[in-house]
Amino acid sequence: MRQTIRQKSLPLNREKWRQIVEVAEAYSRQKDAFLVEYAQVKSLKDLGYKRRIRDERVAAGFVSPFGLQARQWKLALEDALWTLERQWEAAIAEVRDRLHRNGGLTPKERDYAFWLLDKFGDRPRDWRKIEAIFRDEDLAGKKTELEPAGRKKVRHGLKRLFRRVLGKRPRVRKAQSFVVDQQMYRVFMVGNRQYVAVMGLSPGKRIVIPLSGIHKRGAICGWFCCRTNRRWKFT
């Protein structure tokens, strides 16, 4: 069982603070750019193929315009795609809840609406069905009994519901965090002090952060900035 640890750094000097803030700002700007790019309805089908999207960018020689190293922009991409997927899943759950309370649908209309919205078993969601709602594409399952005109009516109704519940698309408003994986940091001891060396923007160089305590277990999955006293918290 993985243990989650929340720990603060000691106050950082100006240079280390500057380097950490640079990473947070570059990561946030790159994540925000990905959020804008993949927030379009045409990108919905890509949410189920996050690794493929990453591999296509690698094959195309993508370089972060904000100075992130390759492993860093890959995490920013994954972070952005998961953020968008969580927003869509929350919206789908809200639309389903409203459909349950809607007594104006016929049984066939209800069956078709839930066929468009539901996942089946442990299989990934078929995002093409959600995209079809917005593009008014006439998708139907093998067991769909509703006629084309009725399917069109249902898709239009679902589209209106989604527009009400989706709200604003997610954006990164403050550069106060970034994500690292186990290849991007190293925890070590010097005397009685524990340190973590984390990847910065310069290849081959790590930012060494003194920690306020000692923990023997747990893995870092993210960093969180506290700008008031030049301390960092991580989990």
PDB file of C-alpha atoms in Angstrom:
ATOM      1  CA  MET A   1       0.000   0.000   0.000  1.00  0.00           C
ATOM      2  CA  ARG A   2       1.436   3.387  -1.014  1.00  0.00           C
ATOM      3  CA  GLN A   3       1.758   5.957   1.744  1.00  0.00           C
ATOM      4  CA  THR A   4       1.113   9.632   1.056  1.00  0.00           C
ATOM      5  CA  ILE A   5       3.478  12.020   2.823  1.00  0.00           C
ATOM      6  CA  ARG A   6       3.049  15.762   3.166  1.00  0.00           C
ATOM      7  CA  GLN A   7       6.251  17.507   4.070  1.00  0.00           C
ATOM      8  CA  LYS A   8       7.645  21.046   3.985  1.00  0.00           C
ATOM      9  CA  SER A   9      11.034  22.237   2.917  1.00  0.00           C
ATOM     10  CA  LEU A  10      13.168  24.536   4.975  1.00  0.00           C
ATOM     11  CA  PRO A  11      13.150  28.176   3.817  1.00  0.00           C
ATOM     12  CA  LEU A  12      15.011  28.380   0.494  1.00  0.00           C
ATOM     13  CA  ASN A  13      17.646  30.885  -0.523  1.00  0.00           C
ATOM     14  CA  ARG A  14      16.879  33.295  -3.350  1.00  0.00           C
ATOM     15  CA  GLU A  15      18.563  31.271  -6.098  1.00  0.00           C
ATOM     16  CA  LYS A  16      16.871  27.973  -5.258  1.00  0.00           C
ATOM     17  CA  TRP A  17      13.560  29.753  -4.871  1.00  0.00           C
ATOM     18  CA  ARG A  18      14.005  31.378  -8.277  1.00  0.00           C
ATOM     19  CA  GLN A  19      14.752  28.019  -9.920  1.00  0.00           C
ATOM     20  CA  ILE A  20      11.744  26.301  -8.338  1.00  0.00           C
ATOM     21  CA  VAL A  21       9.415  29.159  -9.278  1.00  0.00           C
ATOM     22  CA  GLU A  22      10.734  29.019 -12.859  1.00  0.00           C
ATOM     23  CA  VAL A  23       9.767  25.346 -13.076  1.00  0.00           C
ATOM     24  CA  ALA A  24       6.314  26.018 -11.614  1.00  0.00           C
ATOM     25  CA  GLU A  25       5.680  28.891 -14.020  1.00  0.00           C
ATOM     26  CA  ALA A  26       6.896  26.980 -17.091  1.00  0.00           C
ATOM     27  CA  TYR A  27       4.903  23.884 -16.112  1.00  0.00           C
ATOM     28  CA  SER A  28       1.753  25.928 -15.496  1.00  0.00           C
ATOM     29  CA  ARG A  29       2.022  27.787 -18.807  1.00  0.00           C
ATOM     30  CA  GLN A  30       2.593  24.546 -20.710  1.00  0.00           C
ATOM     31  CA  LYS A  31      -0.294  22.798 -18.971  1.00  0.00           C
ATOM     32  CA  ASP A  32      -2.547  25.771 -19.695  1.00  0.00           C
ATOM     33  CA  ALA A  33      -1.568  25.672 -23.380  1.00  0.00           C
ATOM     34  CA  PHE A  34      -2.475  21.981 -23.515  1.00  0.00           C
ATOM     35  CA  LEU A  35      -5.781  22.682 -21.729  1.00  0.00           C
ATOM     36  CA  VAL A  36      -6.704  25.257 -24.363  1.00  0.00           C
ATOM     37  CA  GLU A  37      -5.649  23.002 -27.242  1.00  0.00           C
ATOM     38  CA  TYR A  38      -7.507  19.891 -26.095  1.00  0.00           C
ATOM     39  CA  ALA A  39     -10.609  21.598 -24.682  1.00  0.00           C
ATOM     40  CA  GLN A  40     -12.181  21.588 -28.143  1.00  0.00           C
ATOM     41  CA  VAL A  41     -14.975  19.113 -28.835  1.00  0.00           C
ATOM     42  CA  LYS A  42     -12.965  17.719 -31.753  1.00  0.00           C
ATOM     43  CA  SER A  43     -10.338  16.563 -29.229  1.00  0.00           C
ATOM     44  CA  LEU A  44     -12.782  14.571 -27.089  1.00  0.00           C
ATOM     45  CA  LYS A  45     -11.915  11.324 -28.835  1.00  0.00           C
ATOM     46  CA  ASP A  46      -8.264  11.830 -27.839  1.00  0.00           C
ATOM     47  CA  LEU A  47      -8.992  11.654 -24.102  1.00  0.00           C
ATOM     48  CA  GLY A  48      -9.001   7.870 -24.250  1.00  0.00           C
ATOM     49  CA  TYR A  49      -5.600   7.730 -25.957  1.00  0.00           C
ATOM     50  CA  LYS A  50      -3.306   9.823 -23.784  1.00  0.00           C
ATOM     51  CA  ARG A  51      -0.183   7.759 -24.459  1.00  0.00           C
ATOM     52  CA  ARG A  52      -0.792   7.874 -28.204  1.00  0.00           C
ATOM     53  CA  ILE A  53      -1.040  11.669 -28.090  1.00  0.00           C
ATOM     54  CA  ARG A  54       2.244  11.836 -26.201  1.00  0.00           C
ATOM     55  CA  ASP A  55       3.958   9.443 -28.619  1.00  0.00           C
ATOM     56  CA  GLU A  56       2.742  11.440 -31.618  1.00  0.00           C
ATOM     57  CA  ARG A  57       4.225  14.615 -30.161  1.00  0.00           C
ATOM     58  CA  VAL A  58       7.509  12.863 -29.470  1.00  0.00           C
ATOM     59  CA  ALA A  59       7.606  11.526 -33.039  1.00  0.00           C
ATOM     60  CA  ALA A  60       6.928  15.036 -34.348  1.00  0.00           C
ATOM     61  CA  GLY A  61       9.873  16.395 -32.350  1.00  0.00           C
ATOM     62  CA  PHE A  62       7.788  18.535 -30.003  1.00  0.00           C
ATOM     63  CA  VAL A  63       9.785  21.009 -27.897  1.00  0.00           C
ATOM     64  CA  SER A  64       8.133  22.913 -25.068  1.00  0.00           C
ATOM     65  CA  PRO A  65       7.998  26.629 -25.947  1.00  0.00           C
ATOM     66  CA  PHE A  66       8.216  27.359 -22.220  1.00  0.00           C
ATOM     67  CA  GLY A  67      11.537  25.615 -21.638  1.00  0.00           C
ATOM     68  CA  LEU A  68      10.391  22.362 -20.036  1.00  0.00           C
ATOM     69  CA  GLN A  69      12.487  19.267 -20.491  1.00  0.00           C
ATOM     70  CA  ALA A  70      10.897  16.321 -22.306  1.00  0.00           C
ATOM     71  CA  ARG A  71       9.820  14.423 -19.196  1.00  0.00           C
ATOM     72  CA  GLN A  72       8.328  17.599 -17.739  1.00  0.00           C
ATOM     73  CA  TRP A  73       6.153  18.510 -20.728  1.00  0.00           C
ATOM     74  CA  LYS A  74       4.961  14.905 -20.972  1.00  0.00           C
ATOM     75  CA  LEU A  75       3.682  15.136 -17.400  1.00  0.00           C
ATOM     76  CA  ALA A  76       2.104  18.530 -18.125  1.00  0.00           C
ATOM     77  CA  LEU A  77       0.313  16.967 -21.104  1.00  0.00           C
ATOM     78  CA  GLU A  78      -0.954  14.034 -19.051  1.00  0.00           C
ATOM     79  CA  ASP A  79      -1.979  16.400 -16.244  1.00  0.00           C
ATOM     80  CA  ALA A  80      -3.965  18.576 -18.668  1.00  0.00           C
ATOM     81  CA  LEU A  81      -5.712  15.621 -20.317  1.00  0.00           C
ATOM     82  CA  TRP A  82      -6.718  14.141 -16.966  1.00  0.00           C
ATOM     83  CA  THR A  83      -8.005  17.564 -15.843  1.00  0.00           C
ATOM     84  CA  LEU A  84     -10.204  17.790 -18.935  1.00  0.00           C
ATOM     85  CA  GLU A  85     -11.402  14.209 -18.557  1.00  0.00           C
ATOM     86  CA  ARG A  86     -12.403  14.810 -14.934  1.00  0.00           C
ATOM     87  CA  GLN A  87     -14.396  17.886 -15.961  1.00  0.00           C
ATOM     88  CA  TRP A  88     -16.217  15.972 -18.690  1.00  0.00           C
ATOM     89  CA  GLU A  89     -16.911  13.003 -16.412  1.00  0.00           C
ATOM     90  CA  ALA A  90     -18.362  15.339 -13.775  1.00  0.00           C
ATOM     91  CA  ALA A  91     -20.548  16.969 -16.432  1.00  0.00           C
ATOM     92  CA  ILE A  92     -21.712  13.574 -17.717  1.00  0.00           C
ATOM     93  CA  ALA A  93     -22.632  12.516 -14.173  1.00  0.00           C
ATOM     94  CA  GLU A  94     -24.664  15.711 -13.711  1.00  0.00           C
ATOM     95  CA  VAL A  95     -26.445  15.253 -17.053  1.00  0.00           C
ATOM     96  CA  ARG A  96     -27.297  11.640 -16.146  1.00  0.00           C
ATOM     97  CA  ASP A  97     -28.694  12.808 -12.812  1.00  0.00           C
ATOM     98  CA  ARG A  98     -30.911  15.363 -14.539  1.00  0.00           C
ATOM     99  CA  LEU A  99     -32.128  12.740 -16.991  1.00  0.00           C
ATOM    100  CA  HIS A 100     -33.186  10.520 -14.102  1.00  0.00           C
ATOM    101  CA  ARG A 101     -35.355  13.384 -12.845  1.00  0.00           C
ATOM    102  CA  ASN A 102     -36.790  14.136 -16.291  1.00  0.00           C
ATOM    103  CA  GLY A 103     -40.197  12.541 -16.685  1.00  0.00           C
ATOM    104  CA  GLY A 104     -40.773  13.873 -20.190  1.00  0.00           C
ATOM    105  CA  LEU A 105     -38.768  11.234 -22.077  1.00  0.00           C
ATOM    106  CA  THR A 106     -40.263   8.131 -23.619  1.00  0.00           C
ATOM    107  CA  PRO A 107     -38.631   4.788 -22.716  1.00  0.00           C
ATOM    108  CA  LYS A 108     -36.925   4.623 -26.125  1.00  0.00           C
ATOM    109  CA  GLU A 109     -35.639   8.193 -25.816  1.00  0.00           C
ATOM    110  CA  ARG A 110     -34.329   7.475 -22.334  1.00  0.00           C
ATOM    111  CA  ASP A 111     -32.581   4.291 -23.482  1.00  0.00           C
ATOM    112  CA  TYR A 112     -30.878   6.137 -26.334  1.00  0.00           C
ATOM    113  CA  ALA A 113     -29.809   9.028 -24.099  1.00  0.00           C
ATOM    114  CA  PHE A 114     -28.190   6.695 -21.580  1.00  0.00           C
ATOM    115  CA  TRP A 115     -26.578   4.675 -24.383  1.00  0.00           C
ATOM    116  CA  LEU A 116     -24.805   7.853 -25.471  1.00  0.00           C
ATOM    117  CA  LEU A 117     -23.738   8.724 -21.925  1.00  0.00           C
ATOM    118  CA  ASP A 118     -22.873   5.405 -20.323  1.00  0.00           C
ATOM    119  CA  LYS A 119     -19.642   3.445 -20.121  1.00  0.00           C
ATOM    120  CA  PHE A 120     -19.920  -0.317 -20.325  1.00  0.00           C
ATOM    121  CA  GLY A 121     -18.085  -2.506 -17.843  1.00  0.00           C
ATOM    122  CA  ASP A 122     -14.401  -1.813 -17.365  1.00  0.00           C
ATOM    123  CA  ARG A 123     -13.876  -0.648 -20.926  1.00  0.00           C
ATOM    124  CA  PRO A 124     -12.713   2.935 -21.537  1.00  0.00           C
ATOM    125  CA  ARG A 125     -15.391   5.446 -22.394  1.00  0.00           C
ATOM    126  CA  ASP A 126     -16.217   5.784 -26.084  1.00  0.00           C
ATOM    127  CA  TRP A 127     -15.759   9.542 -26.351  1.00  0.00           C
ATOM    128  CA  ARG A 128     -17.005   9.495 -29.942  1.00  0.00           C
ATOM    129  CA  LYS A 129     -20.546   9.213 -28.583  1.00  0.00           C
ATOM    130  CA  ILE A 130     -20.153  12.382 -26.503  1.00  0.00           C
ATOM    131  CA  GLU A 131     -18.625  14.134 -29.506  1.00  0.00           C
ATOM    132  CA  ALA A 132     -21.596  13.001 -31.623  1.00  0.00           C
ATOM    133  CA  ILE A 133     -23.940  14.883 -29.274  1.00  0.00           C
ATOM    134  CA  PHE A 134     -22.206  18.167 -30.068  1.00  0.00           C
ATOM    135  CA  ARG A 135     -21.670  17.476 -33.766  1.00  0.00           C
ATOM    136  CA  ASP A 136     -25.183  16.069 -34.233  1.00  0.00           C
ATOM    137  CA  GLU A 137     -23.840  12.857 -35.745  1.00  0.00           C
ATOM    138  CA  ASP A 138     -26.434  10.110 -35.915  1.00  0.00           C
ATOM    139  CA  LEU A 139     -24.790   7.308 -33.941  1.00  0.00           C
ATOM    140  CA  ALA A 140     -26.909   4.358 -32.881  1.00  0.00           C
ATOM    141  CA  GLY A 141     -26.251   1.031 -31.206  1.00  0.00           C
ATOM    142  CA  LYS A 142     -27.315  -2.379 -32.438  1.00  0.00           C
ATOM    143  CA  LYS A 143     -30.193  -2.414 -29.960  1.00  0.00           C
ATOM    144  CA  THR A 144     -31.309   1.189 -30.520  1.00  0.00           C
ATOM    145  CA  GLU A 145     -35.022   1.194 -31.372  1.00  0.00           C
ATOM    146  CA  LEU A 146     -35.544   4.951 -31.577  1.00  0.00           C
ATOM    147  CA  GLU A 147     -36.126   6.369 -35.055  1.00  0.00           C
ATOM    148  CA  PRO A 148     -33.676   8.962 -36.538  1.00  0.00           C
ATOM    149  CA  ALA A 149     -35.924  11.955 -35.769  1.00  0.00           C
ATOM    150  CA  GLY A 150     -36.209  10.864 -32.149  1.00  0.00           C
ATOM    151  CA  ARG A 151     -32.446  10.352 -31.878  1.00  0.00           C
ATOM    152  CA  LYS A 152     -31.881  13.855 -33.206  1.00  0.00           C
ATOM    153  CA  LYS A 153     -34.266  15.260 -30.596  1.00  0.00           C
ATOM    154  CA  VAL A 154     -32.402  13.452 -27.805  1.00  0.00           C
ATOM    155  CA  ARG A 155     -28.986  14.656 -28.993  1.00  0.00           C
ATOM    156  CA  HIS A 156     -30.195  18.256 -29.115  1.00  0.00           C
ATOM    157  CA  GLY A 157     -31.612  17.948 -25.603  1.00  0.00           C
ATOM    158  CA  LEU A 158     -28.363  16.481 -24.275  1.00  0.00           C
ATOM    159  CA  LYS A 159     -26.368  19.236 -25.944  1.00  0.00           C
ATOM    160  CA  ARG A 160     -28.448  21.881 -24.162  1.00  0.00           C
ATOM    161  CA  LEU A 161     -27.941  20.111 -20.832  1.00  0.00           C
ATOM    162  CA  PHE A 162     -24.185  19.894 -21.321  1.00  0.00           C
ATOM    163  CA  ARG A 163     -23.973  23.596 -22.087  1.00  0.00           C
ATOM    164  CA  ARG A 164     -25.713  24.341 -18.797  1.00  0.00           C
ATOM    165  CA  VAL A 165     -23.533  22.126 -16.612  1.00  0.00           C
ATOM    166  CA  LEU A 166     -20.083  22.357 -18.203  1.00  0.00           C
ATOM    167  CA  GLY A 167     -19.350  25.931 -17.196  1.00  0.00           C
ATOM    168  CA  LYS A 168     -16.011  27.461 -18.077  1.00  0.00           C
ATOM    169  CA  ARG A 169     -13.286  25.228 -19.402  1.00  0.00           C
ATOM    170  CA  PRO A 170     -10.441  24.635 -16.917  1.00  0.00           C
ATOM    171  CA  ARG A 171      -7.438  26.943 -17.079  1.00  0.00           C
ATOM    172  CA  VAL A 172      -4.309  27.354 -14.965  1.00  0.00           C
ATOM    173  CA  ARG A 173      -4.746  30.641 -13.120  1.00  0.00           C
ATOM    174  CA  LYS A 174      -1.757  30.543 -10.771  1.00  0.00           C
ATOM    175  CA  ALA A 175       1.686  29.027 -11.203  1.00  0.00           C
ATOM    176  CA  GLN A 176       1.844  27.333  -7.823  1.00  0.00           C
ATOM    177  CA  SER A 177       2.440  23.639  -8.497  1.00  0.00           C
ATOM    178  CA  PHE A 178       4.017  21.107 -10.801  1.00  0.00           C
ATOM    179  CA  VAL A 179       4.164  17.327 -11.005  1.00  0.00           C
ATOM    180  CA  VAL A 180       7.201  15.070 -10.865  1.00  0.00           C
ATOM    181  CA  ASP A 181       7.587  11.319 -11.206  1.00  0.00           C
ATOM    182  CA  GLN A 182      10.083   8.964  -9.596  1.00  0.00           C
ATOM    183  CA  GLN A 183      12.677   9.540 -12.317  1.00  0.00           C
ATOM    184  CA  MET A 184      12.697  13.285 -11.658  1.00  0.00           C
ATOM    185  CA  TYR A 185      13.838  13.407  -8.041  1.00  0.00           C
ATOM    186  CA  ARG A 186      16.157  11.741  -5.554  1.00  0.00           C
ATOM    187  CA  VAL A 187      15.895  11.746  -1.755  1.00  0.00           C
ATOM    188  CA  PHE A 188      19.139  11.496   0.218  1.00  0.00           C
ATOM    189  CA  MET A 189      20.687  12.208   3.606  1.00  0.00           C
ATOM    190  CA  VAL A 190      23.624  14.392   4.572  1.00  0.00           C
ATOM    191  CA  GLY A 191      24.312  13.935   8.256  1.00  0.00           C
ATOM    192  CA  ASN A 192      21.006  14.315  10.065  1.00  0.00           C
ATOM    193  CA  ARG A 193      19.393  16.371   7.298  1.00  0.00           C
ATOM    194  CA  GLN A 194      17.221  14.924   4.535  1.00  0.00           C
ATOM    195  CA  TYR A 195      17.243  16.497   1.073  1.00  0.00           C
ATOM    196  CA  VAL A 196      15.419  16.016  -2.193  1.00  0.00           C
ATOM    197  CA  ALA A 197      17.062  16.814  -5.520  1.00  0.00           C
ATOM    198  CA  VAL A 198      14.415  17.600  -8.139  1.00  0.00           C
ATOM    199  CA  MET A 199      14.685  18.169 -11.883  1.00  0.00           C
ATOM    200  CA  GLY A 200      14.826  21.807 -12.947  1.00  0.00           C
ATOM    201  CA  LEU A 201      14.781  23.433 -16.366  1.00  0.00           C
ATOM    202  CA  SER A 202      18.514  22.919 -17.023  1.00  0.00           C
ATOM    203  CA  PRO A 203      19.376  19.426 -18.359  1.00  0.00           C
ATOM    204  CA  GLY A 204      21.573  17.395 -16.039  1.00  0.00           C
ATOM    205  CA  LYS A 205      21.126  19.728 -13.072  1.00  0.00           C
ATOM    206  CA  ARG A 206      18.940  19.139 -10.024  1.00  0.00           C
ATOM    207  CA  ILE A 207      17.607  21.658  -7.515  1.00  0.00           C
ATOM    208  CA  VAL A 208      18.572  20.450  -4.038  1.00  0.00           C
ATOM    209  CA  ILE A 209      15.891  21.176  -1.428  1.00  0.00           C
ATOM    210  CA  PRO A 210      16.509  20.749   2.326  1.00  0.00           C
ATOM    211  CA  LEU A 211      13.547  19.155   4.092  1.00  0.00           C
ATOM    212  CA  SER A 212      12.177  20.029   7.500  1.00  0.00           C
ATOM    213  CA  GLY A 213      11.882  16.420   8.664  1.00  0.00           C
ATOM    214  CA  ILE A 214      12.884  12.860   7.840  1.00  0.00           C
ATOM    215  CA  HIS A 215      10.618  10.298   6.195  1.00  0.00           C
ATOM    216  CA  LYS A 216      11.721   6.855   5.060  1.00  0.00           C
ATOM    217  CA  ARG A 217       8.647   5.874   3.063  1.00  0.00           C
ATOM    218  CA  GLY A 218       6.450   7.366   0.396  1.00  0.00           C
ATOM    219  CA  ALA A 219       6.904   8.677  -3.119  1.00  0.00           C
ATOM    220  CA  ILE A 220       6.660  12.244  -4.343  1.00  0.00           C
ATOM    221  CA  CYS A 221       3.934  12.746  -6.916  1.00  0.00           C
ATOM    222  CA  GLY A 222       3.604  16.536  -6.849  1.00  0.00           C
ATOM    223  CA  TRP A 223       4.982  19.796  -5.538  1.00  0.00           C
ATOM    224  CA  PHE A 224       3.015  22.673  -4.096  1.00  0.00           C
ATOM    225  CA  CYS A 225       4.335  26.185  -3.707  1.00  0.00           C
ATOM    226  CA  CYS A 226       3.768  28.381  -0.671  1.00  0.00           C
ATOM    227  CA  ARG A 227       4.941  31.826  -1.767  1.00  0.00           C
ATOM    228  CA  THR A 228       4.676  33.579   1.585  1.00  0.00           C
ATOM    229  CA  ASN A 229       7.815  32.290   3.275  1.00  0.00           C
ATOM    230  CA  ARG A 230       9.847  30.577   0.555  1.00  0.00           C
ATOM    231  CA  ARG A 231       8.855  27.126   1.686  1.00  0.00           C
ATOM    232  CA  TRP A 232       7.621  24.265  -0.451  1.00  0.00           C
ATOM    233  CA  LYS A 233       5.238  21.514   0.502  1.00  0.00           C
ATOM    234  CA  PHE A 234       5.175  18.234  -1.375  1.00  0.00           C
ATOM    235  CA  THR A 235       3.060  15.085  -1.341  1.00  0.00           C
TER     236      THR A 235
END
